[in-house]
mmCIF file with all atom_site columns, C-alpha atoms in Angstrom:
data_model
loop_
_atom_site.group_PDB
_atom_site.id
_atom_site.type_symbol
_atom_site.label_atom_id
_atom_site.label_alt_id
_atom_site.label_comp_id
_atom_site.label_asym_id
_atom_site.label_entity_id
_atom_site.label_seq_id
_atom_site.pdbx_PDB_ins_code
_atom_site.Cartn_x
_atom_site.Cartn_y
_atom_site.Cartn_z
_atom_site.occupancy
_atom_site.B_iso_or_equiv
_atom_site.pdbx_formal_charge
_atom_site.auth_seq_id
_atom_site.auth_comp_id
_atom_site.auth_asym_id
_atom_site.auth_atom_id
_atom_site.pdbx_PDB_model_num
ATOM 1  C CA . MET A 1 1  ? 215.242 40.746 -141.497 1.00 0.00 ? 1  MET A CA 1
ATOM 2  C CA . ALA A 1 2  ? 211.976 41.953 -142.861 1.00 0.00 ? 2  ALA A CA 1
ATOM 3  C CA . VAL A 1 3  ? 211.108 45.486 -141.937 1.00 0.00 ? 3  VAL A CA 1
ATOM 4  C CA . GLY A 1 4  ? 207.556 46.102 -140.775 1.00 0.00 ? 4  GLY A CA 1
ATOM 5  C CA . SER A 1 5  ? 206.854 42.556 -139.754 1.00 0.00 ? 5  SER A CA 1
ATOM 6  C CA . LYS A 1 6  ? 206.704 40.488 -136.622 1.00 0.00 ? 6  LYS A CA 1
ATOM 7  C CA . ASP A 1 7  ? 210.277 39.410 -137.366 1.00 0.00 ? 7  ASP A CA 1
ATOM 8  C CA . LEU A 1 8  ? 211.551 42.719 -136.011 1.00 0.00 ? 8  LEU A CA 1
ATOM 9  C CA . THR A 1 9  ? 211.111 42.282 -132.259 1.00 0.00 ? 9  THR A CA 1
ATOM 10 C CA . SER A 1 10 ? 212.785 44.106 -129.419 1.00 0.00 ? 10 SER A CA 1
ATOM 11 C CA . GLU A 1 11 ? 214.681 40.947 -128.474 1.00 0.00 ? 11 GLU A CA 1
ATOM 12 C CA . GLN A 1 12 ? 216.143 40.676 -131.961 1.00 0.00 ? 12 GLN A CA 1
ATOM 13 C CA . LEU A 1 13 ? 217.084 44.347 -131.993 1.00 0.00 ? 13 LEU A CA 1
ATOM 14 C CA . ARG A 1 14 ? 219.021 43.861 -128.765 1.00 0.00 ? 14 ARG A CA 1
ATOM 15 C CA . GLY A 1 15 ? 221.108 41.237 -130.534 1.00 0.00 ? 15 GLY A CA 1
ATOM 16 C CA . LEU A 1 16 ? 222.147 43.571 -133.334 1.00 0.00 ? 16 LEU A CA 1
ATOM 17 C CA . GLY A 1 17 ? 225.288 45.679 -133.339 1.00 0.00 ? 17 GLY A CA 1
ATOM 18 C CA . ASP A 1 18 ? 225.196 49.458 -133.509 1.00 0.00 ? 18 ASP A CA 1
ATOM 19 C CA . ASP A 1 19 ? 226.094 49.562 -137.204 1.00 0.00 ? 19 ASP A CA 1
ATOM 20 C CA . ARG A 1 20 ? 223.408 47.030 -138.064 1.00 0.00 ? 20 ARG A CA 1
ATOM 21 C CA . LEU A 1 21 ? 220.818 49.066 -136.127 1.00 0.00 ? 21 LEU A CA 1
ATOM 22 C CA . VAL A 1 22 ? 221.700 52.131 -138.184 1.00 0.00 ? 22 VAL A CA 1
ATOM 23 C CA . ASP A 1 23 ? 221.355 50.077 -141.386 1.00 0.00 ? 23 ASP A CA 1
ATOM 24 C CA . GLU A 1 24 ? 217.953 48.738 -140.311 1.00 0.00 ? 24 GLU A CA 1
ATOM 25 C CA . LEU A 1 25 ? 216.819 52.274 -139.453 1.00 0.00 ? 25 LEU A CA 1
ATOM 26 C CA . LYS A 1 26 ? 217.879 53.518 -142.867 1.00 0.00 ? 26 LYS A CA 1
ATOM 27 C CA . LYS A 1 27 ? 216.008 50.700 -144.631 1.00 0.00 ? 27 LYS A CA 1
ATOM 28 C CA . ALA A 1 28 ? 212.886 51.318 -142.552 1.00 0.00 ? 28 ALA A CA 1
ATOM 29 C CA . LYS A 1 29 ? 212.923 55.050 -143.297 1.00 0.00 ? 29 LYS A CA 1
ATOM 30 C CA . GLU A 1 30 ? 213.319 54.386 -147.010 1.00 0.00 ? 30 GLU A CA 1
ATOM 31 C CA . GLU A 1 31 ? 210.391 51.977 -146.927 1.00 0.00 ? 31 GLU A CA 1
ATOM 32 C CA . LEU A 1 32 ? 208.270 54.487 -145.019 1.00 0.00 ? 32 LEU A CA 1
ATOM 33 C CA . PHE A 1 33 ? 209.056 57.143 -147.632 1.00 0.00 ? 33 PHE A CA 1
ATOM 34 C CA . ASN A 1 34 ? 208.034 54.778 -150.430 1.00 0.00 ? 34 ASN A CA 1
ATOM 35 C CA . LEU A 1 35 ? 204.823 53.811 -148.628 1.00 0.00 ? 35 LEU A CA 1
ATOM 36 C CA . ARG A 1 36 ? 203.905 57.458 -148.062 1.00 0.00 ? 36 ARG A CA 1
ATOM 37 C CA . PHE A 1 37 ? 204.553 58.189 -151.719 1.00 0.00 ? 37 PHE A CA 1
ATOM 38 C CA . GLN A 1 38 ? 202.328 55.283 -152.760 1.00 0.00 ? 38 GLN A CA 1
ATOM 39 C CA . SER A 1 39 ? 199.633 56.484 -150.364 1.00 0.00 ? 39 SER A CA 1
ATOM 40 C CA . ALA A 1 40 ? 199.724 60.007 -151.784 1.00 0.00 ? 40 ALA A CA 1
ATOM 41 C CA . THR A 1 41 ? 199.383 58.727 -155.336 1.00 0.00 ? 41 THR A CA 1
ATOM 42 C CA . GLY A 1 42 ? 196.598 56.287 -154.461 1.00 0.00 ? 42 GLY A CA 1
ATOM 43 C CA . GLN A 1 43 ? 198.655 53.172 -155.191 1.00 0.00 ? 43 GLN A CA 1
ATOM 44 C CA . LEU A 1 44 ? 198.930 51.845 -151.634 1.00 0.00 ? 44 LEU A CA 1
ATOM 45 C CA . GLU A 1 45 ? 196.925 48.676 -151.067 1.00 0.00 ? 45 GLU A CA 1
ATOM 46 C CA . ASN A 1 46 ? 197.908 47.787 -147.502 1.00 0.00 ? 46 ASN A CA 1
ATOM 47 C CA . HIS A 1 47 ? 197.571 50.821 -145.231 1.00 0.00 ? 47 HIS A CA 1
ATOM 48 C CA . GLY A 1 48 ? 198.437 48.777 -142.159 1.00 0.00 ? 48 GLY A CA 1
ATOM 49 C CA . ARG A 1 49 ? 201.971 48.520 -143.473 1.00 0.00 ? 49 ARG A CA 1
ATOM 50 C CA . LEU A 1 50 ? 202.492 52.243 -142.750 1.00 0.00 ? 50 LEU A CA 1
ATOM 51 C CA . ARG A 1 51 ? 201.732 51.698 -139.084 1.00 0.00 ? 51 ARG A CA 1
ATOM 52 C CA . ALA A 1 52 ? 203.954 48.612 -138.863 1.00 0.00 ? 52 ALA A CA 1
ATOM 53 C CA . VAL A 1 53 ? 206.944 50.408 -140.360 1.00 0.00 ? 53 VAL A CA 1
ATOM 54 C CA . ARG A 1 54 ? 206.464 53.426 -138.085 1.00 0.00 ? 54 ARG A CA 1
ATOM 55 C CA . LYS A 1 55 ? 206.430 51.089 -135.086 1.00 0.00 ? 55 LYS A CA 1
ATOM 56 C CA . ASP A 1 56 ? 209.604 49.387 -136.292 1.00 0.00 ? 56 ASP A CA 1
ATOM 57 C CA . ILE A 1 57 ? 211.311 52.773 -136.546 1.00 0.00 ? 57 ILE A CA 1
ATOM 58 C CA . ALA A 1 58 ? 210.206 53.588 -133.004 1.00 0.00 ? 58 ALA A CA 1
ATOM 59 C CA . ARG A 1 59 ? 211.569 50.259 -131.738 1.00 0.00 ? 59 ARG A CA 1
ATOM 60 C CA . ILE A 1 60 ? 214.926 50.939 -133.363 1.00 0.00 ? 60 ILE A CA 1
ATOM 61 C CA . TYR A 1 61 ? 215.118 54.454 -131.935 1.00 0.00 ? 61 TYR A CA 1
ATOM 62 C CA . THR A 1 62 ? 214.197 53.121 -128.490 1.00 0.00 ? 62 THR A CA 1
ATOM 63 C CA . GLU A 1 63 ? 216.965 50.523 -128.575 1.00 0.00 ? 63 GLU A CA 1
ATOM 64 C CA . MET A 1 64 ? 219.491 53.130 -129.735 1.00 0.00 ? 64 MET A CA 1
ATOM 65 C CA . ARG A 1 65 ? 218.467 55.502 -126.929 1.00 0.00 ? 65 ARG A CA 1
ATOM 66 C CA . GLU A 1 66 ? 218.638 52.758 -124.297 1.00 0.00 ? 66 GLU A CA 1
ATOM 67 C CA . ARG A 1 67 ? 222.202 51.999 -125.353 1.00 0.00 ? 67 ARG A CA 1
ATOM 68 C CA . GLU A 1 68 ? 223.055 55.695 -125.260 1.00 0.00 ? 68 GLU A CA 1
ATOM 69 C CA . LEU A 1 69 ? 221.746 55.979 -121.707 1.00 0.00 ? 69 LEU A CA 1
ATOM 70 C CA . GLY A 1 70 ? 223.427 52.769 -120.598 1.00 0.00 ? 70 GLY A CA 1
ATOM 71 C CA . ILE A 1 71 ? 220.138 50.979 -119.951 1.00 0.00 ? 71 ILE A CA 1
ATOM 72 C CA . GLY A 1 72 ? 220.724 48.453 -122.715 1.00 0.00 ? 72 GLY A CA 1
ATOM 73 C CA . ALA A 1 73 ? 224.068 47.198 -123.898 1.00 0.00 ? 73 ALA A CA 1
ATOM 74 C CA . ALA A 1 74 ? 225.344 46.428 -127.358 1.00 0.00 ? 74 ALA A CA 1
ATOM 75 C CA . PRO A 1 75 ? 225.923 42.714 -127.914 1.00 0.00 ? 75 PRO A CA 1
ATOM 76 C CA . SER A 1 76 ? 229.331 41.251 -127.207 1.00 0.00 ? 76 SER A CA 1
ATOM 77 C CA . LYS A 1 77 ? 231.704 40.359 -130.016 1.00 0.00 ? 77 LYS A CA 1
ATOM 78 C CA . GLY A 1 78 ? 230.133 36.895 -130.197 1.00 0.00 ? 78 GLY A CA 1
ATOM 79 C CA . GLY A 1 79 ? 226.724 38.357 -131.103 1.00 0.00 ? 79 GLY A CA 1
ATOM 80 C CA . GLN A 1 80 ? 225.294 39.109 -134.520 1.00 0.00 ? 80 GLN A CA 1
ATOM 81 C CA . ALA A 1 81 ? 226.894 41.951 -136.385 1.00 0.00 ? 81 ALA A CA 1
#
């Protein structure tokens, strides 16, 4: 799944397991760090990518919080892992 793209929708996040959500969050945070570093050094060409990655991180945190509160449920064993 591409981070920071339209491929990362809320519906797809609901289909991921808890471990996979944590992995996606880690990848998104690493990408955000790299983008910020590129921006600080003047090497960043696509500034819209920063916003997209931040939104992806927010979507992941929202899904994790919904599961914590019992609003959303983790997928069953038959779902993607």
